[in-house]
Coordinates of C-alpha atoms and ligand atoms in Angstrom, one line a residue:
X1 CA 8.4 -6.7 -63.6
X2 CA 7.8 -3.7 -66.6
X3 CA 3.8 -3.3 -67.2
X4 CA 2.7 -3.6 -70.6
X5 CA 3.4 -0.1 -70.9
X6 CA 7.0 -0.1 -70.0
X7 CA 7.5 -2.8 -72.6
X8 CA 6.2 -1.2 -75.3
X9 CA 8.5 2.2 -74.7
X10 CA 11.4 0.1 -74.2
X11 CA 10.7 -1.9 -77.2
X12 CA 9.9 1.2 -79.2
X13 CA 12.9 3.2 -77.3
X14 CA 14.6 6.0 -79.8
X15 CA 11.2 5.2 -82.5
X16 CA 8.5 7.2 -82.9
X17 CA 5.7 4.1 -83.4
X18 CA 4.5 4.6 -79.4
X19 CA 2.1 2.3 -79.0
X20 CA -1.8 4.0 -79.4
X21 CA -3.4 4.2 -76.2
X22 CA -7.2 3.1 -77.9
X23 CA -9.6 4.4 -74.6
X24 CA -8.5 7.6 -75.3
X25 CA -9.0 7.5 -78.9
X26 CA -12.7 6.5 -78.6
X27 CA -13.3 9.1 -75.8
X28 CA -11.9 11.8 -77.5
X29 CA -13.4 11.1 -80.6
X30 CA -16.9 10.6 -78.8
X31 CA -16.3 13.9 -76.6
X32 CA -15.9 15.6 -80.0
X33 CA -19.1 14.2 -81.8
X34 CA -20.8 14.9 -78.7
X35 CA -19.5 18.5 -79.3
X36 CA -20.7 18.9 -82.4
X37 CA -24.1 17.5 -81.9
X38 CA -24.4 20.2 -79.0
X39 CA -24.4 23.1 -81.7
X40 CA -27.4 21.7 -82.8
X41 CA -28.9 22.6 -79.6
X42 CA -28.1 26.0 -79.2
X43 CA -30.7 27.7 -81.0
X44 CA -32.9 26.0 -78.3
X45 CA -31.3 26.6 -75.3
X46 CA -32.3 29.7 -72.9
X47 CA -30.0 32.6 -73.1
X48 CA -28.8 32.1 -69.6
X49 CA -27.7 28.8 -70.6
X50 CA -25.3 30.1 -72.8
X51 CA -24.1 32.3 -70.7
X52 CA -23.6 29.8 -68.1
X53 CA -21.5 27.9 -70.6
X54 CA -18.9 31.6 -71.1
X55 CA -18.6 31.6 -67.6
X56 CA -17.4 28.1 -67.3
X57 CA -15.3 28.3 -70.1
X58 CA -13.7 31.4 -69.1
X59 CA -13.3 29.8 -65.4
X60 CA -11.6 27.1 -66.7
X61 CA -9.5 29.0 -69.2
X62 CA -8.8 31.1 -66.2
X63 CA -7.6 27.7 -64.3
X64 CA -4.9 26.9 -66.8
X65 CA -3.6 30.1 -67.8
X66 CA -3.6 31.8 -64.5
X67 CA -3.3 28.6 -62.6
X68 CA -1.9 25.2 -63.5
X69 CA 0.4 27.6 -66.3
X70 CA 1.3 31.2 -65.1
X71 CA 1.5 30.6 -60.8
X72 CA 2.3 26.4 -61.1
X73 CA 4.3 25.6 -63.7
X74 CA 6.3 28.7 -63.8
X75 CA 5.6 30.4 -60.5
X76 CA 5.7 33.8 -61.8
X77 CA 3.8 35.1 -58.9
X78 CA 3.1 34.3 -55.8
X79 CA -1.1 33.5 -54.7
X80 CA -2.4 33.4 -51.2
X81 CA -4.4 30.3 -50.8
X82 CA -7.7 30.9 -51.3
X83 CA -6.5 32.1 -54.5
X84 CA -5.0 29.1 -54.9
X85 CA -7.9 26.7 -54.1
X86 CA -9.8 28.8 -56.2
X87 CA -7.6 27.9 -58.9
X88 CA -7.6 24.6 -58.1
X89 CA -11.3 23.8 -57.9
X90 CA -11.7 25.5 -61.3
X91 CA -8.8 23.3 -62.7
X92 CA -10.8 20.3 -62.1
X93 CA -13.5 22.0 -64.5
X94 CA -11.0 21.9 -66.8
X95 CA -10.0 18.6 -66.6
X96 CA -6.6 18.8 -68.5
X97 CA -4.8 16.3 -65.9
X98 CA -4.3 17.2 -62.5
X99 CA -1.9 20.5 -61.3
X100 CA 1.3 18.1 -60.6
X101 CA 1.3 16.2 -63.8
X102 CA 0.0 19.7 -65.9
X103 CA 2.8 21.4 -64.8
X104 CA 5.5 18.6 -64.5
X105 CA 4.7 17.7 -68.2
X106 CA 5.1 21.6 -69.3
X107 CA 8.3 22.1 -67.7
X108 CA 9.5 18.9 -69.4
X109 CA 8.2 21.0 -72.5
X110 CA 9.7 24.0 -72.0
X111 CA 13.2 22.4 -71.1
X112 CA 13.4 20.1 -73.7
X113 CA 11.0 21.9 -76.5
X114 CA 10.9 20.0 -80.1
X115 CA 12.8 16.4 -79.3
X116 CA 11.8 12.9 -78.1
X117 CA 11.9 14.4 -74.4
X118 CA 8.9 17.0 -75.0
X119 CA 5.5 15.6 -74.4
X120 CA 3.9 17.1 -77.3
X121 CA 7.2 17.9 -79.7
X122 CA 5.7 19.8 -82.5
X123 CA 8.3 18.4 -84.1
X124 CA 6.1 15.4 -84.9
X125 CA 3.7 17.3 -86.5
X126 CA 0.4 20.0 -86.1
X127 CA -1.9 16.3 -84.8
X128 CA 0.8 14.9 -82.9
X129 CA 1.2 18.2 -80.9
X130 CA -2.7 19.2 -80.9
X131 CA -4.1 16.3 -79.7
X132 CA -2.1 13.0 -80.9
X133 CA 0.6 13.0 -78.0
X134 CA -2.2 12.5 -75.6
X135 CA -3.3 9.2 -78.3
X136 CA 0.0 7.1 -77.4
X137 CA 2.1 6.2 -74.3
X138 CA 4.6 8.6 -74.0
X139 CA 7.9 8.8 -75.5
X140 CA 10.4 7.0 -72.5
X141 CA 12.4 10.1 -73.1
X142 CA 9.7 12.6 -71.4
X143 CA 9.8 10.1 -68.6
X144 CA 13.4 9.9 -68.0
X145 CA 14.3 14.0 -68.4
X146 CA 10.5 14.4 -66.4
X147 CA 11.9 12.4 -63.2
X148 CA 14.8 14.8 -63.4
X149 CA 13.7 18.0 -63.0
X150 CA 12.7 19.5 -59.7
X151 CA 8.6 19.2 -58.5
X152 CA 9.6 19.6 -54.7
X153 CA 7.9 23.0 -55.0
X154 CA 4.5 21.4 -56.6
X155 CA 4.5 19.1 -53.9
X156 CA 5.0 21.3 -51.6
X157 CA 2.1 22.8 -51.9
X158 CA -1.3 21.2 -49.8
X159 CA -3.5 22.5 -52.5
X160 CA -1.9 20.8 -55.6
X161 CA -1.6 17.4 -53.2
X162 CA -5.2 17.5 -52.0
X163 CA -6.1 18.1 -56.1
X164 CA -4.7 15.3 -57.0
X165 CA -5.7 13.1 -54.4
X166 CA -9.0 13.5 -54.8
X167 CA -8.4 14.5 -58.9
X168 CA -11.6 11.8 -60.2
X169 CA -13.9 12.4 -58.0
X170 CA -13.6 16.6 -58.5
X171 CA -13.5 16.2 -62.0
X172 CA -16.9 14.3 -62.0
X173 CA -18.1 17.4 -59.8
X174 CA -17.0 20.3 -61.2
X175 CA -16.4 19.4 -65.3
X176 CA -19.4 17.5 -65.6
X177 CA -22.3 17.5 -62.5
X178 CA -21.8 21.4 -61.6
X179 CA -22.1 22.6 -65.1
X180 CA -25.2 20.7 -66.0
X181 CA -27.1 21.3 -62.7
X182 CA -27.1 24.4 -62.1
X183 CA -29.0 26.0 -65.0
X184 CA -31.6 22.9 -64.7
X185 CA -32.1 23.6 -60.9
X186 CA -31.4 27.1 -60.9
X187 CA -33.7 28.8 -64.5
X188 CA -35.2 25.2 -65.8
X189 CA -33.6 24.4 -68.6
X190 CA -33.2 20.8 -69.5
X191 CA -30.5 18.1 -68.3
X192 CA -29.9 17.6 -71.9
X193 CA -29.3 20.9 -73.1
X194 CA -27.2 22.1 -70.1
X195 CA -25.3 18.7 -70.2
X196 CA -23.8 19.2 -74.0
X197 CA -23.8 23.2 -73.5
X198 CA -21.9 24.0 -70.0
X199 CA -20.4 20.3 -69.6
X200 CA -19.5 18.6 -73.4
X201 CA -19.3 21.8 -75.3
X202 CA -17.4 23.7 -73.4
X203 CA -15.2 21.2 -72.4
X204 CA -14.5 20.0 -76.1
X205 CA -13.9 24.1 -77.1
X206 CA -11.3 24.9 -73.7
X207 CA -9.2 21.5 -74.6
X208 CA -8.7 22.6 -78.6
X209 CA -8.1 26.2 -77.4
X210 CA -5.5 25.0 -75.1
X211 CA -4.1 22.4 -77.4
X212 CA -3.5 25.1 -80.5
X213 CA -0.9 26.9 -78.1
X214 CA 1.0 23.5 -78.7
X215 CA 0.5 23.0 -82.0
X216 CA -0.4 26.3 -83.6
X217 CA 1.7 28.6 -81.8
X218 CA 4.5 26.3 -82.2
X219 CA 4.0 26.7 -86.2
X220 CA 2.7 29.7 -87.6
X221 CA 3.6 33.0 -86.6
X222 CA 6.3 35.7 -86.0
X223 CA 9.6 35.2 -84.1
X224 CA 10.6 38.5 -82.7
X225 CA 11.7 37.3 -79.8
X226 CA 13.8 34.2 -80.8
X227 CA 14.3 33.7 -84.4
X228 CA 15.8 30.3 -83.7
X229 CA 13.4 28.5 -81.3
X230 CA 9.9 27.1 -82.8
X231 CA 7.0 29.0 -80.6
X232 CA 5.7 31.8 -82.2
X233 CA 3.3 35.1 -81.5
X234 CA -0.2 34.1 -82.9
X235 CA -2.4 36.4 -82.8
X236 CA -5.6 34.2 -83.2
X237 CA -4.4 32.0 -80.4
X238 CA -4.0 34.9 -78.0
X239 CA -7.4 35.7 -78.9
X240 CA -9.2 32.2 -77.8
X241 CA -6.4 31.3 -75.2
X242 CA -6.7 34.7 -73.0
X243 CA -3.2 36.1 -73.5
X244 CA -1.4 33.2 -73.8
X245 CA -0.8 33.4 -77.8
X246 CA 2.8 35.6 -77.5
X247 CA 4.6 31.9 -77.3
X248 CA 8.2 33.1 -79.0
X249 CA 8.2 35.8 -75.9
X250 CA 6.5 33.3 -73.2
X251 CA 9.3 30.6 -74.0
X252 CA 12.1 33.2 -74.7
X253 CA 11.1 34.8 -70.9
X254 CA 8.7 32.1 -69.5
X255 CA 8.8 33.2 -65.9
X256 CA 7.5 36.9 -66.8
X257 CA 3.9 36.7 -65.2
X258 CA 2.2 38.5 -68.3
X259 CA 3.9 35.8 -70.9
X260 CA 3.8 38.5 -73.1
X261 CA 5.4 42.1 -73.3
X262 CA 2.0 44.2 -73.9
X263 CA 1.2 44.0 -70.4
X264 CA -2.8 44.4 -70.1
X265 CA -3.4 44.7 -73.7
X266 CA -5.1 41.4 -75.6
X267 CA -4.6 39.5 -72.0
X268 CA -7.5 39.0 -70.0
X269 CA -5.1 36.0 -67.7
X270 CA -2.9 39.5 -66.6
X271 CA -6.0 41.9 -65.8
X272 CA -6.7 38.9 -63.8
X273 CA -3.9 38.0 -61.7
X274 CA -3.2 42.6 -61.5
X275 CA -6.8 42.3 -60.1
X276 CA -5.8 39.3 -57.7
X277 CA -2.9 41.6 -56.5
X278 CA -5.6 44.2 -55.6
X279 CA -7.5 42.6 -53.9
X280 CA -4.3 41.1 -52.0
X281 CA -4.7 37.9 -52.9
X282 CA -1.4 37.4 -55.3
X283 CA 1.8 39.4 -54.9
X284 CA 5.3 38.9 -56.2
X285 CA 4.7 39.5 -59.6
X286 CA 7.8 38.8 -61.8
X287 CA 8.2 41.2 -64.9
X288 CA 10.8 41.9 -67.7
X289 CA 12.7 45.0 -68.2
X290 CA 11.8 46.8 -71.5
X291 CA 15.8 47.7 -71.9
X292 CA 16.3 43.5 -71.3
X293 CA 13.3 43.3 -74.2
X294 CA 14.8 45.2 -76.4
X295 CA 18.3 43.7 -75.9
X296 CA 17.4 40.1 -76.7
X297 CA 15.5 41.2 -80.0
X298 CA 18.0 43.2 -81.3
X299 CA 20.5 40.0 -80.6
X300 CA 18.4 37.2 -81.5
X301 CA 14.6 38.2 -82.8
X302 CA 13.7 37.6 -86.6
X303 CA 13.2 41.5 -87.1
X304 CA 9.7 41.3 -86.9
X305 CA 7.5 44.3 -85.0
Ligands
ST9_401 C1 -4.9 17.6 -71.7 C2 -3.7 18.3 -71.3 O1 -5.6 18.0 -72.6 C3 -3.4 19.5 -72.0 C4 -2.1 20.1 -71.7 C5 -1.8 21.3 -72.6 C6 -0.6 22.0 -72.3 C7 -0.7 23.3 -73.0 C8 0.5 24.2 -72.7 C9 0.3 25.5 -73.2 C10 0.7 26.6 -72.3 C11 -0.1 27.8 -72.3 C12 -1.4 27.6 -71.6 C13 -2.5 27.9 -72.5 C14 -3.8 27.8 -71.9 C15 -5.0 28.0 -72.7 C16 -6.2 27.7 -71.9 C17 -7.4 27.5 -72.7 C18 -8.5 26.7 -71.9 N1 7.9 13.5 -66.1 O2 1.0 9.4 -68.0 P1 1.5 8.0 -67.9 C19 5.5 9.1 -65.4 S1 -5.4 16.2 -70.8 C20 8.2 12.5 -65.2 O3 0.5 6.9 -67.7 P2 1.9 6.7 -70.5 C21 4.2 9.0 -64.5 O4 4.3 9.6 -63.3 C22 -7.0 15.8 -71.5 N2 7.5 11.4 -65.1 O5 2.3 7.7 -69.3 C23 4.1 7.5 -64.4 O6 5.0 7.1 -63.4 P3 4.6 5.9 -62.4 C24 -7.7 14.7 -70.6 C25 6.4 11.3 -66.0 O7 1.7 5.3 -70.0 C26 4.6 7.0 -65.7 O8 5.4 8.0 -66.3 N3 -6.8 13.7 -70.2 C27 6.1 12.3 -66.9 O9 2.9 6.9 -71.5 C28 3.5 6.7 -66.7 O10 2.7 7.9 -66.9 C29 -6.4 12.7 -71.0 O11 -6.8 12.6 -72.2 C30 6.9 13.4 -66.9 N4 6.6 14.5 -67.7 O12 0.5 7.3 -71.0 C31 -5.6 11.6 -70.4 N5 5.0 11.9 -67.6 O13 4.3 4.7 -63.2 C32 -4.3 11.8 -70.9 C33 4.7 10.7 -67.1 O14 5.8 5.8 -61.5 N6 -3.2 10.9 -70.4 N7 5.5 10.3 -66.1 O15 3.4 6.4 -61.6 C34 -3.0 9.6 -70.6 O16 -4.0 8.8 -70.8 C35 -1.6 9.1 -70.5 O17 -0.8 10.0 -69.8 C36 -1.0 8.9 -71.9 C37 0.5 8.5 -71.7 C38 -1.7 7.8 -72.7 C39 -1.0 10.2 -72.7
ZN402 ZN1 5.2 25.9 -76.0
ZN403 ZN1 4.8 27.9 -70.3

């Protein structure tokens, strides 16, 4: 027998009126008034607070872009596993679905970018794409083209199975009790101030950062890579997303480990995985040639520096 929600993508099958999925409306919306209420507190809150909210942000921007994105989804290089559960236990901080689904979902995006079978087609629309695909079941196309691609490698891996076996109960942990505890236990600042700074806050920022990489860089910018695919180079995204801004190059060459042909410069995600590779904890590093660069500009970019 089909669940409610396989009835209403097979009764909306080929439409675009998915049916609205209303717990995550109200949770998103709250988790964004909460946000907003939580500037209010900053003025108040001890400098080490703040700076305790940075670091989790950049740990779990670090998660995504280094993690669930540049080593799962794309394997682009290859991490030795403490790297990896490092990764992993930071990913739950960021609480952007576990490793497997992240990861399954953006290849379904990359391989079927802009139709019914991408999870947040930006051909729908800047809201759709930033935050509305996550609003409504999912199209049954994603579904369908998702079961067919090939995750044997993500669950291959003990780390990604262990994350999302025990995905809840880490999230609870590390997005929401970590963050607020350890400035109250460790300088004494309040619950409620390190609950809306390091937890709600930063949570609310790293999911919009991420999310304009779907909708932003998929609308506004350059295309010197591939003047007829959507993602674009955007600068401001790069910016707030560590390095992961240079979308027409990332989805013209998505498994080069830098996602962008600058190497180090404006990409704090590649100083990070070169450093990794230091310390001999990633390896394998996959790069592409400048002469291949230059090739596929000159054949297909939009003439743009
Ligand atoms: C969040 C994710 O925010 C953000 C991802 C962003 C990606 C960005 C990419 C950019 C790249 C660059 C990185 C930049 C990084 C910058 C960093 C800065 C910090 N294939 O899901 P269900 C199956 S999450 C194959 O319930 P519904 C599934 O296995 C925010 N199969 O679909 C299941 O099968 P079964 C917090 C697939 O009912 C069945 O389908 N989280 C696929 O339509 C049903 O799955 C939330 O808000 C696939 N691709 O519901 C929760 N997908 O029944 C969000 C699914 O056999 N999620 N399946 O087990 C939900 O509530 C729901 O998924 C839904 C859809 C309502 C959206
Ligand atoms: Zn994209
Ligand atoms: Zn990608």
């Amino acid at each position: 027998m089909p669940g409610p929600a396989e009835e209403a993508r097979a009764g909306l099958a080929g439409s675009q009126g998915q049916r609205i999925v209303w717990r995550n409306v109200v949770l998103m919306s709250l988790l964004h008034l909460g946000a907003v209420y939580s500037l209010a507190l900053i003025p108040d809150a001890q400098p080490l607070t703040l700076l305790w909210a940075y670091i989790c942000f950049l740990l779990t921007v670090l998660s995504v872009t280094a993690g669930a994105h540049r080593l799962w989804s794309h394997r682009s290089y290859k991490a030795k596993l403490p790297l990896r559960i490092f990764l992993a236990v930071t990913n739950s901080m960021a609480f952007q679905n576990d490793i497997f689904e992240w990861s399954r979902d953006h290849r379904v995006h990359h391989k079927y970018s802009e139709t019914d079978a991408d999870p947040h087609n930006a051909g729908r629309g800047f809201f759709f794409s930033h935050v509305g695909w996550l609003f409504v079941r999912k199209h049954r196309d994603v579904i369908e083209k998702g079961r067919k691609l090939d995750v044997t490698d993500l669950l291959a891996d003990p780390v990604v199975r262990f994350q999302r076996k025990y995905y809840k109960v880490s999230v609870v942990l590390m997005c929401f009790v970590v963050p607020t505890l350890v400035p109250w236990y460790t300088w004494g600042e309040s619950l409620w101030n390190s609950y809306f700074l390091a937890s709600i806050l930063r949570y609310a920022v790293s999911l919009n950062v991420t999310w304009l990489v779907n909708s932003a860089a998929h609308m506004y910018g350059n295309r010197p890579y591939d003047r007829n695919i959507s993602p674009r180079q955007n600068p401001l995204v790069t910016l707030g997303a560590i390095g992961e801004g240079f979308h027409n190059y990332h989805h013209t060459f998505p498994f080069d480990y830098s996602a962008s042909e600058f190497g180090l410069n404006f990409n704090p995600t590649t100083w990070f995985i070169d450093f990794m590779c230091w310390l001999g904890l990633a390896t394998d590093r996959k790069q592409v040639t400048k002469p291949m660069i230059e090739a596929r500009k000159a054949r297909t970019g939009d003439g743009s520096a």
